[in-house]
XYZ file of C-alpha atoms in Angstrom:
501
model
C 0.000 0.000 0.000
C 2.697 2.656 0.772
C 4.628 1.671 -1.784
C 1.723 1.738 -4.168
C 1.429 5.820 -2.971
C 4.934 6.601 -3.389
C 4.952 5.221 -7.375
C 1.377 7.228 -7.495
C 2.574 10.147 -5.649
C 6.057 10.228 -8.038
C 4.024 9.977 -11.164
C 1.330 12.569 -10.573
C 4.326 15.243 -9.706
C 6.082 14.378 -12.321
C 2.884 15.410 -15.310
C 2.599 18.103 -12.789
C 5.752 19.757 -12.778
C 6.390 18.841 -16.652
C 2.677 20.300 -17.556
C 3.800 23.455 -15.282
C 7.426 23.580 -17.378
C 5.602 23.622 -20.760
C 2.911 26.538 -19.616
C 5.279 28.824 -17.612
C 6.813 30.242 -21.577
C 3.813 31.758 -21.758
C 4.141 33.902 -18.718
C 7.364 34.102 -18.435
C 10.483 34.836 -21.290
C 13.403 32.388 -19.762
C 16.321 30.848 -21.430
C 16.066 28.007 -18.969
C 12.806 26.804 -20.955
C 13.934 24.847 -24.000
C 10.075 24.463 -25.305
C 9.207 27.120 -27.806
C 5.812 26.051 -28.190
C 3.334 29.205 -27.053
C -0.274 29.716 -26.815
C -1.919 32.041 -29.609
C -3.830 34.995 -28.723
C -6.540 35.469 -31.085
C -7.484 38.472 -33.232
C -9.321 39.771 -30.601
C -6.761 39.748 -28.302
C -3.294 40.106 -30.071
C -4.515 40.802 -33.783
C -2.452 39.010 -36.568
C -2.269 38.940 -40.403
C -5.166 39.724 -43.063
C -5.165 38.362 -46.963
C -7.410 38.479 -49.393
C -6.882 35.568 -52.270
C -8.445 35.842 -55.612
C -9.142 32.509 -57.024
C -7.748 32.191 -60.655
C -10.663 31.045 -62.336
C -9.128 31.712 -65.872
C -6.185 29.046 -65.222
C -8.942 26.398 -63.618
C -11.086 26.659 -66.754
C -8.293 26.512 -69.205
C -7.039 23.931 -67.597
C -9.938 21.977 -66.963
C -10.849 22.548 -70.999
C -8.079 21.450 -72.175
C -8.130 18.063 -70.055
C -11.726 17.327 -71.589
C -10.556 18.281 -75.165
C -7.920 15.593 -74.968
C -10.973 13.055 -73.541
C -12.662 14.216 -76.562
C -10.209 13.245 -78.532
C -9.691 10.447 -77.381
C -13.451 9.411 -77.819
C -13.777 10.721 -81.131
C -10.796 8.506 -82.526
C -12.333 5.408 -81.021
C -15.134 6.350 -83.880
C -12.330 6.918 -86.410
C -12.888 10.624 -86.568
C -9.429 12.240 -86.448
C -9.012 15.390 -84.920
C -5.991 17.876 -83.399
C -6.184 19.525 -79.842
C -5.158 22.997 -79.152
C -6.113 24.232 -75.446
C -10.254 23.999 -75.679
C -10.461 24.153 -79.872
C -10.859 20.307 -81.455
C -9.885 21.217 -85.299
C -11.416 18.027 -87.134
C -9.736 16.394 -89.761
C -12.644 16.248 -92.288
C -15.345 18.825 -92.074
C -18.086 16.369 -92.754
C -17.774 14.939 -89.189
C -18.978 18.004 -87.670
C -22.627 16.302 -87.029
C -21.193 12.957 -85.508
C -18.548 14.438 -83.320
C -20.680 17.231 -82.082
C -23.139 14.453 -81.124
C -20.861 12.150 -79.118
C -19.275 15.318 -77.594
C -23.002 16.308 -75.784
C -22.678 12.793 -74.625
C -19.782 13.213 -73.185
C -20.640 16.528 -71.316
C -24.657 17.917 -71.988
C -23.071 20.899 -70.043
C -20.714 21.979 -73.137
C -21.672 25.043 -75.290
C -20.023 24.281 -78.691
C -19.258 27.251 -81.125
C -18.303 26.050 -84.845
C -15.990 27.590 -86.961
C -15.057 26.303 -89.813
C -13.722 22.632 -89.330
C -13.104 23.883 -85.821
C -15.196 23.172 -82.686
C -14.712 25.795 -79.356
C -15.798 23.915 -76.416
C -17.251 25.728 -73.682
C -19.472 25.861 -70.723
C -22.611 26.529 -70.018
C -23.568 29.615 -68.126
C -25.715 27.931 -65.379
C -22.926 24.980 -64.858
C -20.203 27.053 -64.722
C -21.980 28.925 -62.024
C -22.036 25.730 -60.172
C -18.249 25.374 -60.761
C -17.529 27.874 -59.605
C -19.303 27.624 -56.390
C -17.628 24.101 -55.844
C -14.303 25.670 -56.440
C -14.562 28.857 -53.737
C -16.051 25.971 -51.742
C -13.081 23.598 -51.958
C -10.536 26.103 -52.023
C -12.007 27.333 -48.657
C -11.937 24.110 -46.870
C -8.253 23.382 -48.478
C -7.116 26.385 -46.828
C -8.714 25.812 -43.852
C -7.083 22.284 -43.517
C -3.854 23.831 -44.288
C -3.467 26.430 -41.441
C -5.388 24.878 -38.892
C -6.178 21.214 -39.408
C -7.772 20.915 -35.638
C -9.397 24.296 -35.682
C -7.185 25.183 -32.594
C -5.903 27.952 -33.954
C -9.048 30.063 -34.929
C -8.087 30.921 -38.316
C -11.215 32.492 -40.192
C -11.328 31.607 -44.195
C -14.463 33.402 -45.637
C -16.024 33.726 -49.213
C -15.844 37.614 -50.403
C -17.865 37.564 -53.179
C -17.702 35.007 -56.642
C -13.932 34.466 -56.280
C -11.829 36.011 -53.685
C -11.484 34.511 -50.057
C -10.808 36.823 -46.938
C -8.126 34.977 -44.613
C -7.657 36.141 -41.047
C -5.068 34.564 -38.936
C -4.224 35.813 -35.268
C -1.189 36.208 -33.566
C 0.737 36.394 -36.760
C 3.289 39.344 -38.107
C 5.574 37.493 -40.401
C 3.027 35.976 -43.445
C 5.877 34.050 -45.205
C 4.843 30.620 -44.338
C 1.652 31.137 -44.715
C 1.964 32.447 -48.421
C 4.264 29.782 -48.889
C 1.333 27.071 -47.905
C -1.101 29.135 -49.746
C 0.718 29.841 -53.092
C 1.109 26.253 -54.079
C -1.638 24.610 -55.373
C -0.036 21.162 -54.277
C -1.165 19.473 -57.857
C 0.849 15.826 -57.054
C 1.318 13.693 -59.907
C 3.012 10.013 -60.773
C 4.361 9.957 -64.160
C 6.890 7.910 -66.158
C 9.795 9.248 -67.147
C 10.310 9.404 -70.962
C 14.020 7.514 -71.857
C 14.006 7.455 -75.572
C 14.510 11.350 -75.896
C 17.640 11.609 -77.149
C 17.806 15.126 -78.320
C 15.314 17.672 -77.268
C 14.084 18.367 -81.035
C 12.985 14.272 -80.668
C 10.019 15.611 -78.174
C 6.888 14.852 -79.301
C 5.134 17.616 -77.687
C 1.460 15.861 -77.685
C 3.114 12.936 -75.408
C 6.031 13.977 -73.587
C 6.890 17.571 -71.909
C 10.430 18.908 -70.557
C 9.859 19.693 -66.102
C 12.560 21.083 -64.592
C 13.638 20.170 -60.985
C 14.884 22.509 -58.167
C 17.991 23.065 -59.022
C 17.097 23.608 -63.094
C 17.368 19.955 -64.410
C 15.474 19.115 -67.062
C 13.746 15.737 -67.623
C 11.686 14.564 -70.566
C 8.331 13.300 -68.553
C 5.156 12.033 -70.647
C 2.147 13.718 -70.052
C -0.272 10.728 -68.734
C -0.878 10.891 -65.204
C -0.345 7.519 -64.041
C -1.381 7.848 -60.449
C -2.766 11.401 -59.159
C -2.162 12.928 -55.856
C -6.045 12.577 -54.742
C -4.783 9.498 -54.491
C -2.828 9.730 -51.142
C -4.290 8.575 -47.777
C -1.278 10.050 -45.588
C 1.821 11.901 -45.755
C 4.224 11.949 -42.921
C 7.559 13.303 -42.818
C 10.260 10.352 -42.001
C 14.310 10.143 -41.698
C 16.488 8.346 -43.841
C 19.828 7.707 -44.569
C 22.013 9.755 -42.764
C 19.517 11.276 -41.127
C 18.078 13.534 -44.176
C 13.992 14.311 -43.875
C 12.043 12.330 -46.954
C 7.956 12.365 -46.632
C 6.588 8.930 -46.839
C 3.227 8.911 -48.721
C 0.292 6.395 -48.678
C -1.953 5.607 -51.565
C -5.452 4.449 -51.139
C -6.224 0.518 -52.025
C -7.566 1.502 -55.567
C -4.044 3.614 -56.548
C -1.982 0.564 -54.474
C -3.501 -1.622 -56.971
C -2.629 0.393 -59.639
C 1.278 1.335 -58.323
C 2.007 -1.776 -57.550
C 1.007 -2.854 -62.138
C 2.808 0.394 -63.050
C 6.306 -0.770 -60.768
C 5.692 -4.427 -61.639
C 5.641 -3.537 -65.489
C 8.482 -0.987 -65.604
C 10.975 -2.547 -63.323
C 14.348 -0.617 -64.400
C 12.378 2.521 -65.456
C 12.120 5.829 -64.570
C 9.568 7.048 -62.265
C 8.821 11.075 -61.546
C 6.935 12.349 -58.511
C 5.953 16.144 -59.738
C 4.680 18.587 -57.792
C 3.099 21.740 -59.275
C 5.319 21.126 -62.442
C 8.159 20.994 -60.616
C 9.977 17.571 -60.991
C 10.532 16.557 -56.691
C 12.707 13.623 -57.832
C 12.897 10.754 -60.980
C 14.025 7.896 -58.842
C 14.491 4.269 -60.624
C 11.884 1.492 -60.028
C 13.972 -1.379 -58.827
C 11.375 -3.768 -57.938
C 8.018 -3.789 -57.801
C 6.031 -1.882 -54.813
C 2.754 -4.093 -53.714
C 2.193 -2.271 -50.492
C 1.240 1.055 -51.972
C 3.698 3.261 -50.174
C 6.700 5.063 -51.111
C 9.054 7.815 -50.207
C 10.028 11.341 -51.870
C 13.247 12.488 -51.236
C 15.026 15.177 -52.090
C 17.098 18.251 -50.554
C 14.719 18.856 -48.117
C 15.005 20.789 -45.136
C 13.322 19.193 -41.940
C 10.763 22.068 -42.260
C 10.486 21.823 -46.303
C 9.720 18.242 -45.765
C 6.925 18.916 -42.693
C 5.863 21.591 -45.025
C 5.078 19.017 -48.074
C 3.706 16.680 -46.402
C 0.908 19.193 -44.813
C 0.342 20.131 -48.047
C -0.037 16.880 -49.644
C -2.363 15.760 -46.667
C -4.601 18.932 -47.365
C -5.312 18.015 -51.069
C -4.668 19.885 -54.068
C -6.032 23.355 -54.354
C -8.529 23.179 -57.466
C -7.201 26.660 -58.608
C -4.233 28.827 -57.734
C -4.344 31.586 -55.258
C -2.985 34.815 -55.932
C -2.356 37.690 -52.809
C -4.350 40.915 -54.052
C -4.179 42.678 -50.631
C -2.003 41.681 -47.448
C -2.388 44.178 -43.718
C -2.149 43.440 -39.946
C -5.127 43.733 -38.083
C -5.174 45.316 -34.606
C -6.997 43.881 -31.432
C -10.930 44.831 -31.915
C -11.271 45.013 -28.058
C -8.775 46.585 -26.702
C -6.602 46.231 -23.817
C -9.311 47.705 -21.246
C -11.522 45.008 -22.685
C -8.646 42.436 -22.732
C -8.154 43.211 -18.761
C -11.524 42.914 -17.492
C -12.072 39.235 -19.409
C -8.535 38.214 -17.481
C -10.305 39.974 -14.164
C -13.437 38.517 -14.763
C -11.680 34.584 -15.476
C -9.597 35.186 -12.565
C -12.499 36.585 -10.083
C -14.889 33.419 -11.430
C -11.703 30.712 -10.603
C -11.033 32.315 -6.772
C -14.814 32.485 -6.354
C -14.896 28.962 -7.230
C -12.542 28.238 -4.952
C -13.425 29.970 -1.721
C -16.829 27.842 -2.057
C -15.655 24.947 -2.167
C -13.311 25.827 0.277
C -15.800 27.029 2.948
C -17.894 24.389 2.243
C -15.439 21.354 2.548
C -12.968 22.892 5.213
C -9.714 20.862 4.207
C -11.032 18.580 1.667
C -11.309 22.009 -0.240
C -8.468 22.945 0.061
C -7.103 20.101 -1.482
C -9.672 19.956 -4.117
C -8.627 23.897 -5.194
C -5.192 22.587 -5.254
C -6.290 19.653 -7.668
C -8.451 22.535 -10.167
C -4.604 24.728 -10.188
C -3.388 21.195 -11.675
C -6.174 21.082 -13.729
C -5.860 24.596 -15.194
C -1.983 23.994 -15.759
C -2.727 20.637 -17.305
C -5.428 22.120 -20.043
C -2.435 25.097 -20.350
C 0.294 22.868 -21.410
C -1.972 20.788 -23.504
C -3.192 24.142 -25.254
C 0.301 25.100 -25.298
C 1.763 22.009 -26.671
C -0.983 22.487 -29.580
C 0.146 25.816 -30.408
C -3.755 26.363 -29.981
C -5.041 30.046 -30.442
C -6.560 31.712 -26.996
C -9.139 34.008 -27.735
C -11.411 35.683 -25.243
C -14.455 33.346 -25.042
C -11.698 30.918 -24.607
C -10.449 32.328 -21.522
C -14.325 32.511 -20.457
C -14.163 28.865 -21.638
C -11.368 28.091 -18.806
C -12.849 29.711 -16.209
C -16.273 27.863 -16.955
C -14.491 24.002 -16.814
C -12.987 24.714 -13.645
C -16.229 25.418 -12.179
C -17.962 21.968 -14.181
C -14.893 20.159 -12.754
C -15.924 20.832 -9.260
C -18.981 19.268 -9.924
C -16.798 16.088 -9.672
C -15.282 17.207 -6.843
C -18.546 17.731 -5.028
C -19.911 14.300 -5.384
C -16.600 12.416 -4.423
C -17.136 14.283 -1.052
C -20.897 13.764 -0.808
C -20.290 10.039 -1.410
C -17.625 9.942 0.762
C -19.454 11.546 3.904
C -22.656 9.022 2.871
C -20.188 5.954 3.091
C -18.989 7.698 6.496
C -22.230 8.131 8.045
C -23.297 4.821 6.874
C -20.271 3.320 10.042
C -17.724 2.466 7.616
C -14.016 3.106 8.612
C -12.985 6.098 7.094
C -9.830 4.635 4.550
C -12.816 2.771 3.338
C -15.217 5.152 3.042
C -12.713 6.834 1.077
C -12.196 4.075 -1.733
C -15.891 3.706 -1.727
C -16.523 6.873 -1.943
C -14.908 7.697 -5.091
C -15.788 4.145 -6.607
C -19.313 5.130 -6.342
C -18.710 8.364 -7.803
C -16.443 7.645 -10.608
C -19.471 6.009 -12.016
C -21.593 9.076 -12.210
C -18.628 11.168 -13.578
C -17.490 9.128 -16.566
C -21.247 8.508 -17.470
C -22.000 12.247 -17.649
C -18.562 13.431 -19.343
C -18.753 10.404 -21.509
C -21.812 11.745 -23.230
C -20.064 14.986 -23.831
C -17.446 13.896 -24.944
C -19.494 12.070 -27.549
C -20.933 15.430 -28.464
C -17.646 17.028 -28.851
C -16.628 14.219 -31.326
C -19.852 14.969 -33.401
C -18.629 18.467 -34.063
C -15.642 17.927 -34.331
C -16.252 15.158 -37.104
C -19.077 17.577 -38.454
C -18.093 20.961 -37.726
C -15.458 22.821 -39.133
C -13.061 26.024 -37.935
C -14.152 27.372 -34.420
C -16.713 24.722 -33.872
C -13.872 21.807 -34.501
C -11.394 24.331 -32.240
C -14.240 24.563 -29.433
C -14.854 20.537 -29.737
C -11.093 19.911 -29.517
C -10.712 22.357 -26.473
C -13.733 21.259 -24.784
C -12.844 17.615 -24.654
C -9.255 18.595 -22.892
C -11.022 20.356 -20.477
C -13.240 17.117 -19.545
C -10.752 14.820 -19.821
C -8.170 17.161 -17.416
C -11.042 17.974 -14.969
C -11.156 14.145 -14.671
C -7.808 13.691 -14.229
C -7.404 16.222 -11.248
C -10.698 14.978 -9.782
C -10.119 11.419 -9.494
C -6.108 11.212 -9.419
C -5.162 14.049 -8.027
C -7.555 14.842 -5.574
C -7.665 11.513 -4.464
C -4.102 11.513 -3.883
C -3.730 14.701 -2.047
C -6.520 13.523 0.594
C -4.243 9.980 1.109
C -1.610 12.097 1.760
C -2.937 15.087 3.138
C -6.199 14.248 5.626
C -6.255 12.609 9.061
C -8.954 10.046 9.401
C -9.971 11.839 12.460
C -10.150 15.105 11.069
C -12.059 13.967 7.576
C -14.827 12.061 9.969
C -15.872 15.324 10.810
């Protein structure tokens, strides 16, 4: 038994004094602490950076034209009608097939407006569709850049439609913009291709098949144009150490594109293989044997925060259009510091309230149980902290509130306890019984909310996922202090005698 509270007592100081060693940075500017993780202050608190992105709606439909044209082309040959491709114009080889192409090109997209000239067909869309399209694109662009800065939704970064094509991006606490225009100015288009080996000179290229990407460092590499495996493909990206201890990002395809890398590999053994990124070659490596697991690795010259940087961008998904910086400013606090002040007065005022209660209430017992609610307010601290979470003013509220809901715990541990004491048990007993009885009652009622914090955070998105994520390390600290900690301090702490009372 005394043994079992030393290893107990040990433990709990320990999470303790390391939760207090990662919060204190925030309070206090010390060499001695080698964390450099901080807590955010919001925009209403600190301010922080404003863009405004224009979507580039030009390059999406161009692109997206010219993709279908080649499909078209495709399709039409399988009828033996020949035809050339430039961007969104299909120039037919004889002008007679004008009525049998046009035909099987409406069945191939009803949504395409085709204008005739000559033996030349402009393919277009419709007004009303590209309407849609465009909606889905402001929509997906939003949520990509939402994944990209704040994947949790700890860090309150707001990402909001400004009319047909721009989006207005707020995010607080932040001066220097650089790596955020560096996440946002890639599109993070991922592609597989094979390598093209019988270029010999670069007059040999035949543009309609092959096209010259350049790496990093200005090498140039003949690369066909099929996609063989796209990077909506990928189920994870992580970054991972190899040899010698450089940074590579280790990617994950999903079991339809496994299926497919592992024919490619298996029927190009000795080949070629280029990862591209954004029409930038990342690296051509050689396909020695064939890869059945659906995994692989990009390496490169990668910095450790290049490589973190990659794979957060291949995890977000590809942007469906490029971004483009129109206007860039810092924003100031909106509330001010008096405002600012009397939230921190008001949080601190609610926590001693809650603590003289109890106190008065419970004599010693809460005492101890205010101790175990400082541990629980450092523990959600160093949690938030060790998130890099953002802190805004109904968060602070937000503290103040879950040390008051983890009282509740606290209050029926001690009305159990003093039933089990009444009732003629000893008091050690009491004790264990005590909490037994009550732990039952806790976990069922912060069990259920933690389901509901899952549901938003599985349906929500932004502040709601940021509250859900917050909300559930509040529960599952106030727990913590209420049955561990508070438990331990009375074992340690309370004389039988003096608890009996």
């Amino acid at each position: 038994m005394y043994n079992r509270l030393i290893v107990k007592s040990f433990s709990v100081l320990c999470i303790c004094l390391f939760a207090l060693y990662i919060t204190l940075p925030n309070f206090f500017d010390n060499k001695l602490f080698i964390s450099k993780k901080r807590i955010n202050l919001g925009l209403d608190l600190k301010g922080g950076a404003s863009l405004l992105l224009n979507i580039d709606l030009d390059f999406y439909f161009k692109e997206k034209l010219s993709m279908l044209a080649n499909e078209i082309k495709e399709t039409l040959l399988t009828k033996n009608i020949e035809s050339n491709v430039q961007n969104s114009v299909i120039t037919l080889n004889s002008i007679d097939d004008y009525k049998k192409a046009s035909v099987l090109i409406n069945a191939i997209n009803p949504n395409l407006e085709l204008n005739r000239k000559d033996s030349s067909i402009l393919i277009s869309y419709k007004p009303h569709y590209k309407n849609s399209l465009i909606s889905e694109v402001a929509a997906e662009s939003i949520n990509n850049v939402q994944r990209r800065l704040d994947k949790l939704g700890t860090k309150e970064v707001s990402v909001q439609k400004q009319g047909q094509n721009k989006i207005l991006v707020q995010v607080p606490g932040v001066e220097d913009t650089k790596q955020i225009k560096s996440l946002l100015g890639k599109t993070a288009k991922l592609a597989f291709h094979l390598a093209n080996t019988n270029i010999a000179k670069v007059q040999d290229i035949d543009h309609e098949t092959t096209v010259m990407l350049k790496d990093s460092l200005g090498n140039s590499y003949p690369i066909f144009r099929k996609t063989e495996i796209g990077g909506d493909s990928l189920v994870n990206a992580s970054v991972r150490f190899g040899n010698l201890g450089k940074p590579t990002v280790h990617f994950k395809f999903d079991s339809i594109a496994s299926k497919r890398f592992a024919k490619i590999t298996k029927e190009n053994v000795g080949k070629p293989f280029a990862i591209v990124l954004d029409n930038t070659v990342l690296t051509v490596p050689t396909i020695r044997e064939p890869i059945l697991n659906g995994e692989g690795e990009i390496s490169g010259n990668f910095t450790e925060k290049q490589a973190s940087e990659l794979a957060i961008l291949l995890k977000s998904g590809a942007l469906p259009a490029p971004l483009k910086i129109i206007e860039e400013k810092n924003i100031g606090p909106s509330l001010g510091e008096e405002s600012i002040k009397a939230g921190e007065m008001a949080a601190t005022i609610s926590i001693i309230a809650v603590a003289l209660f109890i106190i008065i209430t419970y004599g010693k017992l809460g005492v101890l149980a205010s101790v175990a609610l400082f541990s629980n307010v450092v523990l959600i601290l160093s949690i938030l902290t060790l998130l890099e979470a953002t802190l805004t003013l109904p968060g602070i509220a937000g503290i103040a509130l879950t040390v008051g809901m983890a009282v509740d715990a606290n209050v029926l541990i001690f009305e159990r306890t003093r039933e089990e004491i009444k009732s003629g048990k000893r008091v050690e007993r009491a004790i264990e019984e005590g909490f037994k009885n009550a732990i039952k009652t806790i976990l069922d009622s912060n069990i259920t909310t933690l389901i509901a914090a899952g549901i938003m955070f599985i349906i929500g998105s932004g502040a709601i996922r940021g509250f859900s994520v917050t909300l559930s390390i509040g529960i599952l600290c106030s727990m913590f202090s209420a049955i561990t900690v508070t438990k331990l301090l009375i074992e340690l702490c309370m004389n039988p005698k003096e608890l009996a009372l």
